[in-house]
Amino acid sequence: MSEDSGYLLDNRAAQAGERFAALAEIFDASTFRHIDALGIGRGGRCWEVGAGGESIVRGLAARVGAEGRVLATDIELGWARGATAMPNVEVSRHDVGRDDPPAGGGFDLVHARLVLVHVPERERALGTMVAATRPGGWVMVEDADPALQPLACIDPAGPEQELANRVRAGLRTLLAGRGADLAYGRKLPRLLRAAGLVDVAADAYFPVAHPACARLEMATVNLIRDRLLEAGVVTAAEIDRHLASVAAGRLDLAQPPMITAWGRRPLAGAGG
Ligand SMILES: C[S@@+](CC[C@H](N)C(=O)[O-])C[C@H]1O[C@@H](n2cnc3c(N)ncnc32)[C@H](O)[C@@H]1O
């Protein structure tokens, strides 16, 4: 447990399961709206990169059916293992920043949500994802852009909201210190084209007030509490006050915009 993967929001923490459940509640509808629009369905072969929990893996497995296959990878697999109960799912440890593409490749969809922003070798990671996609297949990357909308409370109406925004600023400082690119989301269309993809497009979604944002905030702040204190960005009393405001439901909590970008690997001989 003492090994440090470099990833701030460590999956081995007790709060990780609650974080994955909240992320699913906030973002899965948008994720699957995009995946369905790409036409991923029965018989499809998908690679879910940095799966975290089970929800996206299960959603993909249900769509591709018994004839399809879903490979779910992560550097820490604890929360995704339940998905192996589905016969068309394989779960495997893989560092997308450092490891080669999975053997076999040829995926119809390679998808990562809130992963590359945390991976210092994100350029190589994107190349690995593209290399694993079949010609004509899709790469879809979803990442936050906290620099575009940095606030926890976009209506800072009083001291509780201002404190929430200070705690959020502390999280950003810690993430940046771990090599996260806090303006990564906006770069995705350009980076997908630079990686050789065509038919590239992108859009964004963010909740302004959503009940699952409170659960995500509680789990995240509890997870990084000691690191926030070490960094001296807030005091223990301020963290406790903030958690009490969240728990009481007094805050409209937002998330940074999630940029969803997608592009297709050119068909062989199609040029580009
Ligand atoms: C914020 S969570 C997002 C989880 C899930 N994709 C979602 O959207 O709910 C980031 C995930 O990326 C994983 N991760 C971080 N660095 C990674 C790397 N280099 N290779 C693969 N997965 C990584 C973490 O372990 C974690 O599960």
PDB file of N, CA and C in Angstrom, residues 190-255:
ATOM      1  N   ARG A 190      -7.348  18.922 -31.470  1.00  0.00           N
ATOM      2  CA  ARG A 190      -6.069  19.127 -32.158  1.00  0.00           C
ATOM      3  C   ARG A 190      -5.163  17.897 -31.981  1.00  0.00           C
ATOM      4  N   LEU A 191      -5.143  17.355 -30.757  1.00  0.00           N
ATOM      5  CA  LEU A 191      -4.253  16.214 -30.499  1.00  0.00           C
ATOM      6  C   LEU A 191      -4.726  14.954 -31.229  1.00  0.00           C
ATOM      7  N   LEU A 192      -6.038  14.789 -31.339  1.00  0.00           N
ATOM      8  CA  LEU A 192      -6.546  13.619 -32.080  1.00  0.00           C
ATOM      9  C   LEU A 192      -6.168  13.725 -33.548  1.00  0.00           C
ATOM     10  N   ARG A 193      -6.281  14.936 -34.121  1.00  0.00           N
ATOM     11  CA  ARG A 193      -5.871  15.104 -35.534  1.00  0.00           C
ATOM     12  C   ARG A 193      -4.374  14.856 -35.673  1.00  0.00           C
ATOM     13  N   ALA A 194      -3.578  15.394 -34.719  1.00  0.00           N
ATOM     14  CA  ALA A 194      -2.122  15.221 -34.791  1.00  0.00           C
ATOM     15  C   ALA A 194      -1.742  13.749 -34.675  1.00  0.00           C
ATOM     16  N   ALA A 195      -2.592  12.970 -34.004  1.00  0.00           N
ATOM     17  CA  ALA A 195      -2.315  11.530 -33.858  1.00  0.00           C
ATOM     18  C   ALA A 195      -2.755  10.748 -35.090  1.00  0.00           C
ATOM     19  N   GLY A 196      -3.265  11.456 -36.106  1.00  0.00           N
ATOM     20  CA  GLY A 196      -3.572  10.804 -37.376  1.00  0.00           C
ATOM     21  C   GLY A 196      -5.036  10.460 -37.573  1.00  0.00           C
ATOM     22  N   LEU A 197      -5.898  10.901 -36.651  1.00  0.00           N
ATOM     23  CA  LEU A 197      -7.320  10.561 -36.783  1.00  0.00           C
ATOM     24  C   LEU A 197      -8.028  11.538 -37.729  1.00  0.00           C
ATOM     25  N   VAL A 198      -9.113  11.084 -38.315  1.00  0.00           N
ATOM     26  CA  VAL A 198      -9.924  11.921 -39.204  1.00  0.00           C
ATOM     27  C   VAL A 198     -11.352  11.991 -38.638  1.00  0.00           C
ATOM     28  N   ASP A 199     -12.177  12.835 -39.263  1.00  0.00           N
ATOM     29  CA  ASP A 199     -13.561  13.025 -38.806  1.00  0.00           C
ATOM     30  C   ASP A 199     -13.603  13.389 -37.316  1.00  0.00           C
ATOM     31  N   VAL A 200     -12.679  14.248 -36.912  1.00  0.00           N
ATOM     32  CA  VAL A 200     -12.563  14.615 -35.498  1.00  0.00           C
ATOM     33  C   VAL A 200     -13.618  15.663 -35.139  1.00  0.00           C
ATOM     34  N   ALA A 201     -14.240  15.486 -33.993  1.00  0.00           N
ATOM     35  CA  ALA A 201     -15.190  16.481 -33.471  1.00  0.00           C
ATOM     36  C   ALA A 201     -15.157  16.407 -31.948  1.00  0.00           C
ATOM     37  N   ALA A 202     -15.731  17.390 -31.292  1.00  0.00           N
ATOM     38  CA  ALA A 202     -15.720  17.420 -29.824  1.00  0.00           C
ATOM     39  C   ALA A 202     -16.859  18.294 -29.319  1.00  0.00           C
ATOM     40  N   ASP A 203     -17.312  17.988 -28.106  1.00  0.00           N
ATOM     41  CA  ASP A 203     -18.222  18.896 -27.418  1.00  0.00           C
ATOM     42  C   ASP A 203     -17.970  18.793 -25.921  1.00  0.00           C
ATOM     43  N   ALA A 204     -18.773  19.488 -25.125  1.00  0.00           N
ATOM     44  CA  ALA A 204     -18.505  19.521 -23.681  1.00  0.00           C
ATOM     45  C   ALA A 204     -19.799  19.479 -22.891  1.00  0.00           C
ATOM     46  N   TYR A 205     -19.672  18.963 -21.668  1.00  0.00           N
ATOM     47  CA  TYR A 205     -20.810  18.902 -20.751  1.00  0.00           C
ATOM     48  C   TYR A 205     -20.298  19.170 -19.340  1.00  0.00           C
ATOM     49  N   PHE A 206     -21.030  19.961 -18.553  1.00  0.00           N
ATOM     50  CA  PHE A 206     -20.715  19.968 -17.121  1.00  0.00           C
ATOM     51  C   PHE A 206     -21.952  20.259 -16.288  1.00  0.00           C
ATOM     52  N   PRO A 207     -22.029  19.567 -15.130  1.00  0.00           N
ATOM     53  CA  PRO A 207     -23.155  19.825 -14.236  1.00  0.00           C
ATOM     54  C   PRO A 207     -22.906  21.108 -13.452  1.00  0.00           C
ATOM     55  N   VAL A 208     -23.948  21.890 -13.271  1.00  0.00           N
ATOM     56  CA  VAL A 208     -23.858  23.130 -12.494  1.00  0.00           C
ATOM     57  C   VAL A 208     -24.309  22.875 -11.055  1.00  0.00           C
ATOM     58  N   ALA A 209     -25.267  21.961 -10.891  1.00  0.00           N
ATOM     59  CA  ALA A 209     -25.719  21.511  -9.574  1.00  0.00           C
ATOM     60  C   ALA A 209     -26.328  20.136  -9.801  1.00  0.00           C
ATOM     61  N   HIS A 210     -25.792  19.139  -9.122  1.00  0.00           N
ATOM     62  CA  HIS A 210     -26.228  17.760  -9.346  1.00  0.00           C
ATOM     63  C   HIS A 210     -26.005  17.026  -8.021  1.00  0.00           C
ATOM     64  N   PRO A 211     -26.980  16.247  -7.551  1.00  0.00           N
ATOM     65  CA  PRO A 211     -26.820  15.607  -6.239  1.00  0.00           C
ATOM     66  C   PRO A 211     -25.554  14.755  -6.140  1.00  0.00           C
ATOM     67  N   ALA A 212     -25.157  14.110  -7.237  1.00  0.00           N
ATOM     68  CA  ALA A 212     -23.966  13.255  -7.162  1.00  0.00           C
ATOM     69  C   ALA A 212     -22.685  14.071  -7.021  1.00  0.00           C
ATOM     70  N   CYS A 213     -22.753  15.379  -7.361  1.00  0.00           N
ATOM     71  CA  CYS A 213     -21.556  16.217  -7.170  1.00  0.00           C
ATOM     72  C   CYS A 213     -21.211  16.337  -5.684  1.00  0.00           C
ATOM     73  N   ALA A 214     -22.217  16.318  -4.822  1.00  0.00           N
ATOM     74  CA  ALA A 214     -21.943  16.401  -3.378  1.00  0.00           C
ATOM     75  C   ALA A 214     -21.240  15.123  -2.913  1.00  0.00           C
ATOM     76  N   ARG A 215     -21.713  13.973  -3.411  1.00  0.00           N
ATOM     77  CA  ARG A 215     -21.053  12.705  -3.021  1.00  0.00           C
ATOM     78  C   ARG A 215     -19.633  12.658  -3.547  1.00  0.00           C
ATOM     79  N   LEU A 216     -19.434  13.150  -4.780  1.00  0.00           N
ATOM     80  CA  LEU A 216     -18.090  13.167  -5.354  1.00  0.00           C
ATOM     81  C   LEU A 216     -17.179  14.084  -4.538  1.00  0.00           C
ATOM     82  N   GLU A 217     -17.714  15.231  -4.148  1.00  0.00           N
ATOM     83  CA  GLU A 217     -16.922  16.198  -3.376  1.00  0.00           C
ATOM     84  C   GLU A 217     -16.519  15.607  -2.019  1.00  0.00           C
ATOM     85  N   MET A 218     -17.479  14.981  -1.320  1.00  0.00           N
ATOM     86  CA  MET A 218     -17.169  14.392  -0.002  1.00  0.00           C
ATOM     87  C   MET A 218     -16.070  13.351  -0.144  1.00  0.00           C
ATOM     88  N   ALA A 219     -16.238  12.458  -1.128  1.00  0.00           N
ATOM     89  CA  ALA A 219     -15.270  11.365  -1.291  1.00  0.00           C
ATOM     90  C   ALA A 219     -13.898  11.918  -1.683  1.00  0.00           C
ATOM     91  N   THR A 220     -13.876  12.882  -2.593  1.00  0.00           N
ATOM     92  CA  THR A 220     -12.595  13.409  -3.076  1.00  0.00           C
ATOM     93  C   THR A 220     -11.869  14.168  -1.966  1.00  0.00           C
ATOM     94  N   VAL A 221     -12.601  15.030  -1.255  1.00  0.00           N
ATOM     95  CA  VAL A 221     -11.948  15.830  -0.207  1.00  0.00           C
ATOM     96  C   VAL A 221     -11.461  14.923   0.926  1.00  0.00           C
ATOM     97  N   ASN A 222     -12.252  13.914   1.286  1.00  0.00           N
ATOM     98  CA  ASN A 222     -11.780  12.989   2.316  1.00  0.00           C
ATOM     99  C   ASN A 222     -10.542  12.226   1.839  1.00  0.00           C
ATOM    100  N   LEU A 223     -10.520  11.886   0.551  1.00  0.00           N
ATOM    101  CA  LEU A 223      -9.387  11.125   0.007  1.00  0.00           C
ATOM    102  C   LEU A 223      -8.090  11.938   0.056  1.00  0.00           C
ATOM    103  N   ILE A 224      -8.184  13.233  -0.254  1.00  0.00           N
ATOM    104  CA  ILE A 224      -6.959  14.044  -0.351  1.00  0.00           C
ATOM    105  C   ILE A 224      -6.759  14.953   0.862  1.00  0.00           C
ATOM    106  N   ARG A 225      -7.555  14.739   1.884  1.00  0.00           N
ATOM    107  CA  ARG A 225      -7.518  15.623   3.061  1.00  0.00           C
ATOM    108  C   ARG A 225      -6.088  15.866   3.567  1.00  0.00           C
ATOM    109  N   ASP A 226      -5.334  14.781   3.772  1.00  0.00           N
ATOM    110  CA  ASP A 226      -3.988  14.940   4.337  1.00  0.00           C
ATOM    111  C   ASP A 226      -3.086  15.715   3.389  1.00  0.00           C
ATOM    112  N   ARG A 227      -3.283  15.480   2.101  1.00  0.00           N
ATOM    113  CA  ARG A 227      -2.421  16.174   1.121  1.00  0.00           C
ATOM    114  C   ARG A 227      -2.749  17.671   1.078  1.00  0.00           C
ATOM    115  N   LEU A 228      -4.047  17.998   1.225  1.00  0.00           N
ATOM    116  CA  LEU A 228      -4.439  19.416   1.264  1.00  0.00           C
ATOM    117  C   LEU A 228      -3.805  20.096   2.479  1.00  0.00           C
ATOM    118  N   LEU A 229      -3.801  19.381   3.605  1.00  0.00           N
ATOM    119  CA  LEU A 229      -3.234  19.958   4.827  1.00  0.00           C
ATOM    120  C   LEU A 229      -1.719  20.120   4.686  1.00  0.00           C
ATOM    121  N   GLU A 230      -1.065  19.070   4.137  1.00  0.00           N
ATOM    122  CA  GLU A 230       0.395  19.154   3.930  1.00  0.00           C
ATOM    123  C   GLU A 230       0.756  20.345   3.057  1.00  0.00           C
ATOM    124  N   ALA A 231      -0.085  20.591   2.037  1.00  0.00           N
ATOM    125  CA  ALA A 231       0.208  21.683   1.091  1.00  0.00           C
ATOM    126  C   ALA A 231      -0.107  23.050   1.708  1.00  0.00           C
ATOM    127  N   GLY A 232      -0.784  23.040   2.863  1.00  0.00           N
ATOM    128  CA  GLY A 232      -1.064  24.295   3.562  1.00  0.00           C
ATOM    129  C   GLY A 232      -2.079  25.188   2.855  1.00  0.00           C
ATOM    130  N   VAL A 233      -2.915  24.590   1.987  1.00  0.00           N
ATOM    131  CA  VAL A 233      -3.855  25.439   1.235  1.00  0.00           C
ATOM    132  C   VAL A 233      -5.145  25.704   2.025  1.00  0.00           C
ATOM    133  N   VAL A 234      -5.476  24.812   2.938  1.00  0.00           N
ATOM    134  CA  VAL A 234      -6.619  25.024   3.835  1.00  0.00           C
ATOM    135  C   VAL A 234      -6.285  24.400   5.191  1.00  0.00           C
ATOM    136  N   THR A 235      -6.987  24.835   6.216  1.00  0.00           N
ATOM    137  CA  THR A 235      -6.769  24.267   7.543  1.00  0.00           C
ATOM    138  C   THR A 235      -7.740  23.099   7.771  1.00  0.00           C
ATOM    139  N   ALA A 236      -7.438  22.308   8.804  1.00  0.00           N
ATOM    140  CA  ALA A 236      -8.323  21.182   9.135  1.00  0.00           C
ATOM    141  C   ALA A 236      -9.721  21.691   9.455  1.00  0.00           C
ATOM    142  N   ALA A 237      -9.792  22.814  10.165  1.00  0.00           N
ATOM    143  CA  ALA A 237     -11.111  23.366  10.538  1.00  0.00           C
ATOM    144  C   ALA A 237     -11.875  23.784   9.275  1.00  0.00           C
ATOM    145  N   GLU A 238     -11.156  24.333   8.302  1.00  0.00           N
ATOM    146  CA  GLU A 238     -11.834  24.757   7.062  1.00  0.00           C
ATOM    147  C   GLU A 238     -12.337  23.532   6.277  1.00  0.00           C
ATOM    148  N   ILE A 239     -11.533  22.474   6.254  1.00  0.00           N
ATOM    149  CA  ILE A 239     -11.999  21.261   5.565  1.00  0.00           C
ATOM    150  C   ILE A 239     -13.258  20.739   6.252  1.00  0.00           C
ATOM    151  N   ASP A 240     -13.246  20.708   7.561  1.00  0.00           N
ATOM    152  CA  ASP A 240     -14.425  20.210   8.289  1.00  0.00           C
ATOM    153  C   ASP A 240     -15.651  21.088   8.014  1.00  0.00           C
ATOM    154  N   ARG A 241     -15.434  22.405   7.992  1.00  0.00           N
ATOM    155  CA  ARG A 241     -16.553  23.319   7.705  1.00  0.00           C
ATOM    156  C   ARG A 241     -17.093  23.078   6.304  1.00  0.00           C
ATOM    157  N   HIS A 242     -16.172  22.896   5.360  1.00  0.00           N
ATOM    158  CA  HIS A 242     -16.591  22.664   3.969  1.00  0.00           C
ATOM    159  C   HIS A 242     -17.385  21.361   3.862  1.00  0.00           C
ATOM    160  N   LEU A 243     -16.874  20.303   4.485  1.00  0.00           N
ATOM    161  CA  LEU A 243     -17.575  19.014   4.407  1.00  0.00           C
ATOM    162  C   LEU A 243     -18.966  19.114   5.037  1.00  0.00           C
ATOM    163  N   ALA A 244     -19.065  19.891   6.108  1.00  0.00           N
ATOM    164  CA  ALA A 244     -20.377  20.061   6.764  1.00  0.00           C
ATOM    165  C   ALA A 244     -21.350  20.800   5.826  1.00  0.00           C
ATOM    166  N   SER A 245     -20.850  21.815   5.108  1.00  0.00           N
ATOM    167  CA  SER A 245     -21.722  22.541   4.155  1.00  0.00           C
ATOM    168  C   SER A 245     -22.188  21.613   3.046  1.00  0.00           C
ATOM    169  N   VAL A 246     -21.252  20.773   2.553  1.00  0.00           N
ATOM    170  CA  VAL A 246     -21.614  19.838   1.474  1.00  0.00           C
ATOM    171  C   VAL A 246     -22.655  18.850   1.990  1.00  0.00           C
ATOM    172  N   ALA A 247     -22.361  18.271   3.174  1.00  0.00           N
ATOM    173  CA  ALA A 247     -23.258  17.248   3.730  1.00  0.00           C
ATOM    174  C   ALA A 247     -24.649  17.812   3.983  1.00  0.00           C
ATOM    175  N   ALA A 248     -24.724  19.090   4.344  1.00  0.00           N
ATOM    176  CA  ALA A 248     -26.023  19.704   4.633  1.00  0.00           C
ATOM    177  C   ALA A 248     -26.777  20.074   3.353  1.00  0.00           C
ATOM    178  N   GLY A 249     -26.126  19.904   2.207  1.00  0.00           N
ATOM    179  CA  GLY A 249     -26.792  20.191   0.932  1.00  0.00           C
ATOM    180  C   GLY A 249     -26.956  21.677   0.667  1.00  0.00           C
ATOM    181  N   ARG A 250     -26.102  22.499   1.287  1.00  0.00           N
ATOM    182  CA  ARG A 250     -26.251  23.951   1.119  1.00  0.00           C
ATOM    183  C   ARG A 250     -25.534  24.502  -0.108  1.00  0.00           C
ATOM    184  N   LEU A 251     -24.770  23.650  -0.816  1.00  0.00           N
ATOM    185  CA  LEU A 251     -23.978  24.158  -1.943  1.00  0.00           C
ATOM    186  C   LEU A 251     -24.483  23.600  -3.269  1.00  0.00           C
ATOM    187  N   ASP A 252     -24.521  24.463  -4.279  1.00  0.00           N
ATOM    188  CA  ASP A 252     -24.714  23.990  -5.648  1.00  0.00           C
ATOM    189  C   ASP A 252     -23.331  23.705  -6.197  1.00  0.00           C
ATOM    190  N   LEU A 253     -23.000  22.420  -6.309  1.00  0.00           N
ATOM    191  CA  LEU A 253     -21.630  22.047  -6.677  1.00  0.00           C
ATOM    192  C   LEU A 253     -21.542  21.684  -8.152  1.00  0.00           C
ATOM    193  N   ALA A 254     -20.567  22.287  -8.797  1.00  0.00           N
ATOM    194  CA  ALA A 254     -20.332  22.028 -10.223  1.00  0.00           C
ATOM    195  C   ALA A 254     -19.071  21.176 -10.387  1.00  0.00           C
ATOM    196  N   GLN A 255     -18.867  20.738 -11.596  1.00  0.00           N
ATOM    197  CA  GLN A 255     -17.635  20.050 -11.982  1.00  0.00           C
ATOM    198  C   GLN A 255     -17.010  20.822 -13.138  1.00  0.00           C
TER     199      GLN A 255
END
